[in-house]
Short mmCIF file of C-alpha atoms in Angstrom, two decimals:
data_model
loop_
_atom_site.label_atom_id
_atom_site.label_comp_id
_atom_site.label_asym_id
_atom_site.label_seq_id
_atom_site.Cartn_x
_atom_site.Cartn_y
_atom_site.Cartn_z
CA UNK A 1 98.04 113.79 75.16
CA UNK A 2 101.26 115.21 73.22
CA UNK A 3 102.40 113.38 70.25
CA UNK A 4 99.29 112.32 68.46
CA UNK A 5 100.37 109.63 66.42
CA UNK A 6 96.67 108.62 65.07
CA UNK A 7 93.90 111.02 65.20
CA UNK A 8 90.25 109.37 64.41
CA UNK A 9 87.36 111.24 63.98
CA UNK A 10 83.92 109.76 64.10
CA UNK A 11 85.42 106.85 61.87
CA UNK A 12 82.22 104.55 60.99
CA UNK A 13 82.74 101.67 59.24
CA UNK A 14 79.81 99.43 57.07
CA UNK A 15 79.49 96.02 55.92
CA UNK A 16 77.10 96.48 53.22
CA UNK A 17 74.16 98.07 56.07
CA UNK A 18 75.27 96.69 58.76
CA UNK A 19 77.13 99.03 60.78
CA UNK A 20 80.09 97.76 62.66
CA UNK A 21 82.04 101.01 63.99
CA UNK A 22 79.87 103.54 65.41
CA UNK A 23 81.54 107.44 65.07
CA UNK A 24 85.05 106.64 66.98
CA UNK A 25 86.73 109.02 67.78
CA UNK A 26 90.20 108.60 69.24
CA UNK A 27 93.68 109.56 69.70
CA UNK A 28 96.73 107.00 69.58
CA UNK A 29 99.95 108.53 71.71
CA UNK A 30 102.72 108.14 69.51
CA UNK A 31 106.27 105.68 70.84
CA UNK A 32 103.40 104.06 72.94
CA UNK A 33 101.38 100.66 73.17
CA UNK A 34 97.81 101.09 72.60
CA UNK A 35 95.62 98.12 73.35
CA UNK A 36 92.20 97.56 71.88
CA UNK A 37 89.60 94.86 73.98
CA UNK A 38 86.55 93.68 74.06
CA UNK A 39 84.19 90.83 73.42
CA UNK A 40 84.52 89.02 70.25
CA UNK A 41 82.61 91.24 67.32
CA UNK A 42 83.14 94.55 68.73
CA UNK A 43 84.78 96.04 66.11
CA UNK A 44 88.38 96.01 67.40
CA UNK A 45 89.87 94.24 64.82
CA UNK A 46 87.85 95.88 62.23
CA UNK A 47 89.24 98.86 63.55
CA UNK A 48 92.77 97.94 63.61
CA UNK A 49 92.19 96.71 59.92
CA UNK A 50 90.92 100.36 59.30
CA UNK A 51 94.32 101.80 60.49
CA UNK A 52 95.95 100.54 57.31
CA UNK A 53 93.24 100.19 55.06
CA UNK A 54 93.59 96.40 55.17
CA UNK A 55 89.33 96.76 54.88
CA UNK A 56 90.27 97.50 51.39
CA UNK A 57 90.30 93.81 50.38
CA UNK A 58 86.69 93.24 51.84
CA UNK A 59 83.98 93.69 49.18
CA UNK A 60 81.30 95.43 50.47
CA UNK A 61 82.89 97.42 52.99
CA UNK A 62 82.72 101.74 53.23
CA UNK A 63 83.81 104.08 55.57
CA UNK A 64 82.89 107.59 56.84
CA UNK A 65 84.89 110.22 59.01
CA UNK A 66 88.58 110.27 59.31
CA UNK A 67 91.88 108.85 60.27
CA UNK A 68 94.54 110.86 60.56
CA UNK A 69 97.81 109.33 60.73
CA UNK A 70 100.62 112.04 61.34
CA UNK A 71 98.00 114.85 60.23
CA UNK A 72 96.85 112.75 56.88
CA UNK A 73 93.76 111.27 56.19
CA UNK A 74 94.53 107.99 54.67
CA UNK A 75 91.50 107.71 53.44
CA UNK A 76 91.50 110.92 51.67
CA UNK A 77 91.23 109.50 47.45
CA UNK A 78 95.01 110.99 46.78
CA UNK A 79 96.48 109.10 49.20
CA UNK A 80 98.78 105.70 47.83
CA UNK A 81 97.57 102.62 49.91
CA UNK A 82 101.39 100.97 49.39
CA UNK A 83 103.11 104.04 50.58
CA UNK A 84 100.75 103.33 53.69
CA UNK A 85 100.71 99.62 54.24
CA UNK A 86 104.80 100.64 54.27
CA UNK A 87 104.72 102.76 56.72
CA UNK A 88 102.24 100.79 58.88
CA UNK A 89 102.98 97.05 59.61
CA UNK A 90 100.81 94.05 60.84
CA UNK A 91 101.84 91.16 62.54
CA UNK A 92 98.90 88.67 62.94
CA UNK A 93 97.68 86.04 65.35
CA UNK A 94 99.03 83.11 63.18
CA UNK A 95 102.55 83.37 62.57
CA UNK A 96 102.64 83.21 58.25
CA UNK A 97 106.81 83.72 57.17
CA UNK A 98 106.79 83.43 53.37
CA UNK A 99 107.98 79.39 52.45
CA UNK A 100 111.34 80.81 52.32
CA UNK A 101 115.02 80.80 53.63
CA UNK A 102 115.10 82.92 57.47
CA UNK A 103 117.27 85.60 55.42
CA UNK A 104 114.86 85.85 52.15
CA UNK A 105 111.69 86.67 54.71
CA UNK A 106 113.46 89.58 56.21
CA UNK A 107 114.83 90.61 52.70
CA UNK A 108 111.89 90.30 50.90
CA UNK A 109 110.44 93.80 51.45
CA UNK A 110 113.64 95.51 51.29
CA UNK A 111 114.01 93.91 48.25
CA UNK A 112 110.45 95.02 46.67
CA UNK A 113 111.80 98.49 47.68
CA UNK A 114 114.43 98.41 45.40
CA UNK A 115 117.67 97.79 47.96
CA UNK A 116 119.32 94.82 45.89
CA UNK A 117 123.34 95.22 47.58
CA UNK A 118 124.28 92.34 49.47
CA UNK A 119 125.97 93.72 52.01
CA UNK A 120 123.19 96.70 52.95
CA UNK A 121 120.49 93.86 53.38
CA UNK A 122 123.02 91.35 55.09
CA UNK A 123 122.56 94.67 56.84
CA UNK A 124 118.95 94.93 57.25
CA UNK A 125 118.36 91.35 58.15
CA UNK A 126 120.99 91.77 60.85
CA UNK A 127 119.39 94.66 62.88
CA UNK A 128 115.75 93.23 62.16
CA UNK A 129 116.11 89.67 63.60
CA UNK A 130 118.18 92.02 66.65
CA UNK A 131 115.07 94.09 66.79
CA UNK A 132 112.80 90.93 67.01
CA UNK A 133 115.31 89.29 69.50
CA UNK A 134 115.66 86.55 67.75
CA UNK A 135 119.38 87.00 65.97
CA UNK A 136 121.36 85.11 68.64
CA UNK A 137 119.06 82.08 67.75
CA UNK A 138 118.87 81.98 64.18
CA UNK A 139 122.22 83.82 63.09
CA UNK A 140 123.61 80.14 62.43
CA UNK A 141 120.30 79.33 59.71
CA UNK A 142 119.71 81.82 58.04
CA UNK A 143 119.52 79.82 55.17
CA UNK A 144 117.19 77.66 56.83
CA UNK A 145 113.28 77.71 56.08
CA UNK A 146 111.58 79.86 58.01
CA UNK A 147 108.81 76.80 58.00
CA UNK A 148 111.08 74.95 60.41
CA UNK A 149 111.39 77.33 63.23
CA UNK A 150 108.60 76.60 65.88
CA UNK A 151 105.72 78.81 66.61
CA UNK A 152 107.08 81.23 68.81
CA UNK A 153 110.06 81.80 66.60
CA UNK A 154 107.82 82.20 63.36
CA UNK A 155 106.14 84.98 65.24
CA UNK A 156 109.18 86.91 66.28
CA UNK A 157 110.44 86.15 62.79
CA UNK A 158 107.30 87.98 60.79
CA UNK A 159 107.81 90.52 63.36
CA UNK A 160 111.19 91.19 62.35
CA UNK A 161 109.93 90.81 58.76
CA UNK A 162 107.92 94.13 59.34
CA UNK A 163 110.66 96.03 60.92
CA UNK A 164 112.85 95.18 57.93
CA UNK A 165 110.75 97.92 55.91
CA UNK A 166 110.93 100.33 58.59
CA UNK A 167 107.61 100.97 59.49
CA UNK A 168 106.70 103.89 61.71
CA UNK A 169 103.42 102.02 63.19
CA UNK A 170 102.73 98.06 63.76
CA UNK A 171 99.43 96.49 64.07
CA UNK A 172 99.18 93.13 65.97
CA UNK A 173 96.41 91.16 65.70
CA UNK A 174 96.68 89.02 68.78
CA UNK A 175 100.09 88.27 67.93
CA UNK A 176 100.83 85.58 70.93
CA UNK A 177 97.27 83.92 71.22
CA UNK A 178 98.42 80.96 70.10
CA UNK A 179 101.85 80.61 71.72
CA UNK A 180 103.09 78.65 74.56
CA UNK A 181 103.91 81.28 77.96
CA UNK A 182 107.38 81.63 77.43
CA UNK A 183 107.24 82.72 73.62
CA UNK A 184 104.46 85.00 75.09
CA UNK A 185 106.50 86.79 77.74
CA UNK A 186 109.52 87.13 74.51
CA UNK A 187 106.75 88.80 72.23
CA UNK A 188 105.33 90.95 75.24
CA UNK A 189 108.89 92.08 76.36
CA UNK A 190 109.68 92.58 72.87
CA UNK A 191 106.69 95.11 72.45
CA UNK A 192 108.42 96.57 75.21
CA UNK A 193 111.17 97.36 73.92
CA UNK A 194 110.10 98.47 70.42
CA UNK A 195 107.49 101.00 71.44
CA UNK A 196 110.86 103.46 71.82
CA UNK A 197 110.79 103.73 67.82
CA UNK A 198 108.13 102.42 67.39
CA UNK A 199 103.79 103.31 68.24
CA UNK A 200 102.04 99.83 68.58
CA UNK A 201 98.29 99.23 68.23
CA UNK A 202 98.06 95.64 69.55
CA UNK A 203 94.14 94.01 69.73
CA UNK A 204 94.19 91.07 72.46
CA UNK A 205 91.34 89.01 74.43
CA UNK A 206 94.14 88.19 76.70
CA UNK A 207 93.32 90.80 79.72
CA UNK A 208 96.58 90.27 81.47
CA UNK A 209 98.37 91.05 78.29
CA UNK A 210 97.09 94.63 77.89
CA UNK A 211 97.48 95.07 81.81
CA UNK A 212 101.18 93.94 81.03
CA UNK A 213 102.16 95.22 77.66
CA UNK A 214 100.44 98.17 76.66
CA UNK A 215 100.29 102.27 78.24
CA UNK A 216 96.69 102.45 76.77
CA UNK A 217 94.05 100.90 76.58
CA UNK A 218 90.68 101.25 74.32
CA UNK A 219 87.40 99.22 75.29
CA UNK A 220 84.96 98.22 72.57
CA UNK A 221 81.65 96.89 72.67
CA UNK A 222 79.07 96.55 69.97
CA UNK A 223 81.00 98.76 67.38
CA UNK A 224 81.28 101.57 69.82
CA UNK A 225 84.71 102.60 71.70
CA UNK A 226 83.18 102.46 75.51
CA UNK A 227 86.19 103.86 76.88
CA UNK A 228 89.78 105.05 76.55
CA UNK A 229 92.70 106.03 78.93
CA UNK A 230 95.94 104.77 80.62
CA UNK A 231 96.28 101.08 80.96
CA UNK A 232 96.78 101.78 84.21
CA UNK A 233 93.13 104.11 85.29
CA UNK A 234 91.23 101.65 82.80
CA UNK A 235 92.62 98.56 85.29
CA UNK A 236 91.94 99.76 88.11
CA UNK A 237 89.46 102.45 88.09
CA UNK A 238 87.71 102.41 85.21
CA UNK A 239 84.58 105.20 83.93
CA UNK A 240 82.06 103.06 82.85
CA UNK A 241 80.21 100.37 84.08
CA UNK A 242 80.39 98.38 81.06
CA UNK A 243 83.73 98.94 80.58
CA UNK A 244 83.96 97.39 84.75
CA UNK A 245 82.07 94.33 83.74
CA UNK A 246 83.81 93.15 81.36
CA UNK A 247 87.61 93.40 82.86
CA UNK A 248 86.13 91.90 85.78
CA UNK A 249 84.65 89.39 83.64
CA UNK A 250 80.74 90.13 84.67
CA UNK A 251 79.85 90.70 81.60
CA UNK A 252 76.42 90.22 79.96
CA UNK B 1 73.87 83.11 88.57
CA UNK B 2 76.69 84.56 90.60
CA UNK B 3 80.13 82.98 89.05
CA UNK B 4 82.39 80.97 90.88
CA UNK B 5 84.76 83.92 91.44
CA UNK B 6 81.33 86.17 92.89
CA UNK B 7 80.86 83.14 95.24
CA UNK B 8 85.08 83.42 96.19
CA UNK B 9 84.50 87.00 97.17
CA UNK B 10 81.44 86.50 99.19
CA UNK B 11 82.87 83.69 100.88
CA UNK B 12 85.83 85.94 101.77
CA UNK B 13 83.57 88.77 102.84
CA UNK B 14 81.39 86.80 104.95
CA UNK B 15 84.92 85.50 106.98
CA UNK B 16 85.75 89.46 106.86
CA UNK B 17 82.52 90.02 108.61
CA UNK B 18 82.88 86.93 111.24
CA UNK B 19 86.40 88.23 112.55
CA UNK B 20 84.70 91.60 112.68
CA UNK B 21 82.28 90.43 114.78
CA UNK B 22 84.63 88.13 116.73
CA UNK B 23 86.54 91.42 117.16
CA UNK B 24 83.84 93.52 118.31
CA UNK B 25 82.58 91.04 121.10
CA UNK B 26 86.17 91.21 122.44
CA UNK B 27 86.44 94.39 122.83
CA UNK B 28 83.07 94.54 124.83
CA UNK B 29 84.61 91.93 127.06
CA UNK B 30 87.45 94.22 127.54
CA UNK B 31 85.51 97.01 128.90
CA UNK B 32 83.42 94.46 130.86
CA UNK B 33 86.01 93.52 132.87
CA UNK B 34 87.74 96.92 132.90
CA UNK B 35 84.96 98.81 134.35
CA UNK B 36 83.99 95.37 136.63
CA UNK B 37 80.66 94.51 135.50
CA UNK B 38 79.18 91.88 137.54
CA UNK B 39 79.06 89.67 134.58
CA UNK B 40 81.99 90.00 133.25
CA UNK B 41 84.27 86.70 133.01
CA UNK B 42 87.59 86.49 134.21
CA UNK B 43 89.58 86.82 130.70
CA UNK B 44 88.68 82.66 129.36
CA UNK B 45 86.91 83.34 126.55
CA UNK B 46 88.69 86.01 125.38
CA UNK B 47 91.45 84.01 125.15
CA UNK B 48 89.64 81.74 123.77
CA UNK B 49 88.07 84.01 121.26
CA UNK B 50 91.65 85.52 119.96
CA UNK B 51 92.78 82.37 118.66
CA UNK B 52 89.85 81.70 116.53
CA UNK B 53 90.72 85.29 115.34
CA UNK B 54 93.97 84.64 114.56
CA UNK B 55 92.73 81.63 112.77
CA UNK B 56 90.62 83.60 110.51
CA UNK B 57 93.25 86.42 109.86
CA UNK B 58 95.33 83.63 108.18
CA UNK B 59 92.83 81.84 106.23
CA UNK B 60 91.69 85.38 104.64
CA UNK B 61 95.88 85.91 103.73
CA UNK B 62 95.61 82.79 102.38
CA UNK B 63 92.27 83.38 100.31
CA UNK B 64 93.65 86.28 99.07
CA UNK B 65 97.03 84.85 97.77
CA UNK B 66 95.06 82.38 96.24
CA UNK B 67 92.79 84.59 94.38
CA UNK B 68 96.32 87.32 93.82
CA UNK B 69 97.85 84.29 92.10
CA UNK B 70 94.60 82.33 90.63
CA UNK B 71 92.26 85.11 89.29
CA UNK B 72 94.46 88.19 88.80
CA UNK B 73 91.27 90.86 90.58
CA UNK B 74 91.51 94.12 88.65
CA UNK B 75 89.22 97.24 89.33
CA UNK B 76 86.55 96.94 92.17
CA UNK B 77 87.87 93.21 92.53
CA UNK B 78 91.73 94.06 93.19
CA UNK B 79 90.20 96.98 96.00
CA UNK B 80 88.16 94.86 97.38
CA UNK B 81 90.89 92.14 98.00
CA UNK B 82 93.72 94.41 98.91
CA UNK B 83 91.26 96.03 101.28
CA UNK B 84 90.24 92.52 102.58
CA UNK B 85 94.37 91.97 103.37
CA UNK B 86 94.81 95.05 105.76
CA UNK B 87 91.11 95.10 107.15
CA UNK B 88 91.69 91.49 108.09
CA UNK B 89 94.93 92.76 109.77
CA UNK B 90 93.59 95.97 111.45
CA UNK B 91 90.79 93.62 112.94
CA UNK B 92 93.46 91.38 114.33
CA UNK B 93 95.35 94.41 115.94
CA UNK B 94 92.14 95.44 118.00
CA UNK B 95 91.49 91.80 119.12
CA UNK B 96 95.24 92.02 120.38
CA UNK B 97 94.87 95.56 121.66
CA UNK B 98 91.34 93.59 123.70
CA UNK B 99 93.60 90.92 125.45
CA UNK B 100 96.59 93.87 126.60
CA UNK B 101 93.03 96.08 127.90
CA UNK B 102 92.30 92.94 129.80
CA UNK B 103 95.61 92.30 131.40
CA UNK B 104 96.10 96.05 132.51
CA UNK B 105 93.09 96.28 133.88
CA UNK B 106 94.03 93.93 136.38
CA UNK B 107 96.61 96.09 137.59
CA UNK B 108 94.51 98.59 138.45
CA UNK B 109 93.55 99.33 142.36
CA UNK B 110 89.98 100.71 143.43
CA UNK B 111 89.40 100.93 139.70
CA UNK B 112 85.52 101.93 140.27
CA UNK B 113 86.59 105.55 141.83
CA UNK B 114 89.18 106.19 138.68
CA UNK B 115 86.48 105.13 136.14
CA UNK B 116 84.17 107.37 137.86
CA UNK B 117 86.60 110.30 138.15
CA UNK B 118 88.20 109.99 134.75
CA UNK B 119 85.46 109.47 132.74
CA UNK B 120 86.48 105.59 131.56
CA UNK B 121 83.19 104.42 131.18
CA UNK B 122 82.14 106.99 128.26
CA UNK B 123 85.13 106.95 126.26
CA UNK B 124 84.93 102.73 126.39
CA UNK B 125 81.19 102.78 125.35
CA UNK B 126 82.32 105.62 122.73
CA UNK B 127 84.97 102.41 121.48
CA UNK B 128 82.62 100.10 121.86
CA UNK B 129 80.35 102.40 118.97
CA UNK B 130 82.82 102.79 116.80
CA UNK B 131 83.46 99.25 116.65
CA UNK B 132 79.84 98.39 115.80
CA UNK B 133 80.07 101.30 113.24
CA UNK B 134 82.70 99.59 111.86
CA UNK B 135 81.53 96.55 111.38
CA UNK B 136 78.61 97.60 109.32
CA UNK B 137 80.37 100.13 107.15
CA UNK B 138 82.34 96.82 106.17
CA UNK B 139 79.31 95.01 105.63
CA UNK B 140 77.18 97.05 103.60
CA UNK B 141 80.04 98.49 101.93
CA UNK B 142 79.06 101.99 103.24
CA UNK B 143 81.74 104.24 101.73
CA UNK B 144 79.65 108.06 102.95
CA UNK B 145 79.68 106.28 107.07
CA UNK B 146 83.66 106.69 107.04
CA UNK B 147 83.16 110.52 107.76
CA UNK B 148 80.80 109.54 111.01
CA UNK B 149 83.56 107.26 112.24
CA UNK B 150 86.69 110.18 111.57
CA UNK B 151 84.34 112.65 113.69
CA UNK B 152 84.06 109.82 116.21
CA UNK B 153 87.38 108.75 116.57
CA UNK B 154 88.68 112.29 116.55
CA UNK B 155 86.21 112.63 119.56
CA UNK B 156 87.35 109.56 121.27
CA UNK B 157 90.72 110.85 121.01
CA UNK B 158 90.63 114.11 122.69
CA UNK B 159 88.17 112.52 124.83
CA UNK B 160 91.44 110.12 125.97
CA UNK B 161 94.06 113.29 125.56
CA UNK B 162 92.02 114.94 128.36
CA UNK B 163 91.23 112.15 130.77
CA UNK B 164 95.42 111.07 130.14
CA UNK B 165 96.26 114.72 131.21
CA UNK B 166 93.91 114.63 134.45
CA UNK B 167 95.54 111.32 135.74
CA UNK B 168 98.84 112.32 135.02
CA UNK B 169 97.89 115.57 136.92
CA UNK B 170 96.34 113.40 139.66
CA UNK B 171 99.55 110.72 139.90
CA UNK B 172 101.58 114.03 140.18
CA UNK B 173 99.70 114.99 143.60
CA UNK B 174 99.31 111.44 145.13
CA UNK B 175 102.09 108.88 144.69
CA UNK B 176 99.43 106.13 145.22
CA UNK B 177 97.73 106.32 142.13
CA UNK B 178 101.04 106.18 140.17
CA UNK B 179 100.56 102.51 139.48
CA UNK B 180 96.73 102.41 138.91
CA UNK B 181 97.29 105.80 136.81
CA UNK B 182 99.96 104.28 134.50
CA UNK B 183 97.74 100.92 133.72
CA UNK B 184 94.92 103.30 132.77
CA UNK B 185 97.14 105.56 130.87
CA UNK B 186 98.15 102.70 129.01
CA UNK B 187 94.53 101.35 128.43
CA UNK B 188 93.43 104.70 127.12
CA UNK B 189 96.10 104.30 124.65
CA UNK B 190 94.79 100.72 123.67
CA UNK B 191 91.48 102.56 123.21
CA UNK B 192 92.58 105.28 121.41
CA UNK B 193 94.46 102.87 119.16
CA UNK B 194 91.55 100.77 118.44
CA UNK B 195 89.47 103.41 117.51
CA UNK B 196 92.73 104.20 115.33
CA UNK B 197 92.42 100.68 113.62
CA UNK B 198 88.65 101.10 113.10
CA UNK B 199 89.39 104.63 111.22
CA UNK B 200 91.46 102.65 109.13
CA UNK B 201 89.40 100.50 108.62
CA UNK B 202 86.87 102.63 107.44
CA UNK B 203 89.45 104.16 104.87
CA UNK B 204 89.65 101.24 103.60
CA UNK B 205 85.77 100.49 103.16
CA UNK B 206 86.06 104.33 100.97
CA UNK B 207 89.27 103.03 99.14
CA UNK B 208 86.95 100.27 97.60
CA UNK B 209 83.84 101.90 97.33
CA UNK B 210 85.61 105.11 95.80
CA UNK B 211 88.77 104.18 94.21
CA UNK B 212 90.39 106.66 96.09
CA UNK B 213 92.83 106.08 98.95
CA UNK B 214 92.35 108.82 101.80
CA UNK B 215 94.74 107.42 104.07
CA UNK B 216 96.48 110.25 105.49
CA UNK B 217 94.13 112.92 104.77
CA UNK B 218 92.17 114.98 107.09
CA UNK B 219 88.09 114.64 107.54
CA UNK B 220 87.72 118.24 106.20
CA UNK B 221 89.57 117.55 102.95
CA UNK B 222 87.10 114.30 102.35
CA UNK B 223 84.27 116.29 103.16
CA UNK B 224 84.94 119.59 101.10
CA UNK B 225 85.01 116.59 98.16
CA UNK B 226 81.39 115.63 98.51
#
């Protein structure tokens, strides 16, 4: 694969004993969706977490091997975590804008950066809520809380929220799991769409939705990556057996 | 405990399996009448027999939009049902391809001497085989019996390339058999086309088994692969 994006090398990952990655090793295409599946508790949202050292917060927790992320370790003790987290964004399953105006949610992290001139992050908010394909519907309120947009638009909103810092990588956490269809199919075209400047990691129990949205897809099971390869081979010709029974729902 | 999806596929398998079947026994009537065995029937049941055929090839379309629309198959599940579509159609083709046998063969004066002469009775049993090969490379899902059935069918087809060029040669010499000779010219060429449909068939049977669609390739390129 050219453009390595990620590179992860027999990444382990422990709570307290217990094991929950086993040695993955992996490489994330860069300006591409990856998707990561598998049964509840097999590690793929640990392992997204792991991609931006949001494990961090969890006592207990230690990690062995690598992950490279444009040829750095991040795990490497030099590193800053906050030049990371900017670098990488997360949007997760439930939609959580700050209890603040539309504008101040997308300005927020600019502003924490230091940018402070009205016009640049008039700017900013602008092209982020574009981004998130949401501008045409909130352009009128920005002013409005972000608590009074529905679900759907909250989403799209924190999504814009993490473009505003100009990430190179986003993390979603099953970011349309709890929205009606037609939010979904916004979100999913939206991925779409950003994966051009963007390279998306997105973790989702909804089958369909890594069929649809992503150009890879990862299989985990038990802490171990089963299998890995274009969306496409992994849907309709998968390697493994296990990796068979479970998109075809014969699992266990 | 098979799910309720397992029980959907094995319920459209086992209708795949009955029209194959269905399809089979008509094309055994076919020869029965074309080479005028005494117990052949006079063309009723096969009638008869194509509509419940056609029946069948429309309830398996419609089992497999529903499942398209309802279940979204991937992997072994998705082959299997597009597979299911254009089996179900192929097997429809030859029960067609049975009925136009039937009718020709009616056309055809002091058919007895040309069957003997041209060699009609071996090339229809050879059909007749690779029918019943067909049939249970489809149900046991036999992806390695698609090579026997491409070295039959390529055998069946020069076998009806060589008995086409003697009656043509024959017609050319005695303007009497011009009208017997073109009805059996034409029912090689339903033969030759059914054995064509049960190739395909076959190709399909790989396509699920193997994941790998062989469609217009040659027997020698799938065999250097094993």
């Amino acid at each position: 694969m050219k453009d390595i994006k990620i590179k992860v090398n027999d990444l382990s990952l422990y709570y307290g004993e217990k094991k929950a990655l086993n040695e993955i090793t992996m490489d994330i295409p860069a300006n591409k969706v990856t998707a990561l599946i598998g049964p509840s508790g097999c590690g793929k949202s640990t392992f997204l977490r792991c991609i931006n050292r949001m494990n961090d917060l969890i006592s207990n927790v230690s990690i062995t091997g690598q992950m490279l992320v444009e040829g750095v370790d991040i795990y490497d003790k030099n590193v800053d975590v906050v030049n990371i987290r900017k670098k990488i964004g997360m949007v997760f399953q439930k939609s959580n804008p700050f209890p603040k105006s539309i504008y101040e949610n997308i300005a927020y992290g600019p502003r924490i950066n230091g940018i402070n001139n009205k016009a640049e992050l008039d700017e900013i908010v602008e092209k982020s809520l574009r981004q998130a394909a949401i501008w045409d519907e909130l352009k009128d309120r920005l002013e409005d809380s972000a608590l009074g947009l529905s679900g759907g638009q909250q989403q799209r909103l924190c999504i814009g929220r993490t473009l505003a810092v100009s990430p190179d990588i986003i993390l979603m956490d099953e970011p349309a799991s709890a929205l009606d269809p037609i939010s979904t199919s916004k979100i999913e075209e939206l991925i779409h769409e950003l994966k051009e400047q963007y390279t998306i990691i997105i973790v989702t129990h909804n089958m369909q939705q890594a069929a649809r949205t992503s150009d890879h897809t990862a299989f985990f099971y038990m802490g171990n990556l089963i299998e890995m390869g274009k969306t496409n081979s992994i849907f309709t010709k998968p390697m493994q057996k296990q990796t068979e029974d479970y998109i075809t729902g014969r699992f266990g | 405990m098979a799910t309720h999806f397992e029980m959907e596929l094995d319920n459209l398998k086992s209708i795949i399996k009955k029209i194959g079947k269905l399809a089979e026994g008509q094309v055994s009537e076919a020869v029965k009448i074309l080479l005028q065995e005494p117990e052949a029937a006079e063309g009723k049941i096969i009638k008869k027999t194509e509509n419940k055929i056609d029946k069948l090839d429309v309830k398996i379309d419609e089992i497999c939009q529903s499942i398209f629309a309802l279940k979204q198959p991937v992997a072994s599940d998705l082959r299997f049902i597009m597979s299911a579509m254009q089996i179900s159609n192929e097997i429809e083709r030859i029960g067609d391809l049975s009925i136009s046998i039937v009718k020709k063969a009616k056309n055809i004066k002091e058919k007895h001497d040309l069957i003997v002469k041209f060699n009609i009775a071996d090339i229809s049993r050879q059909v007749e085989l690779i029918t019943a090969k067909t049939n249970i490379c489809f149900a046991e899902q036999d992806g390695k019996a698609t090579g026997e059935i491409f070295v039959l069918n390529k055998d069946i087809r020069n076998s009806c390339e060589d008995a086409i060029h003697d009656i043509i040669n024959e017609m050319k010499v005695n303007s009497k058999a011009v009208v017997s000779g073109t009805n059996l010219v034409i029912v090689l060429k339903h033969l030759e086309r059914i054995s064509e449909h049960c190739t395909n068939i076959a190709e399909y049977v790989y396509f699920t088994v193997n994941a790998k669609i062989i469609k217009h390739d040659k027997f020698d390129d799938l065999r250097s692969e094993d």
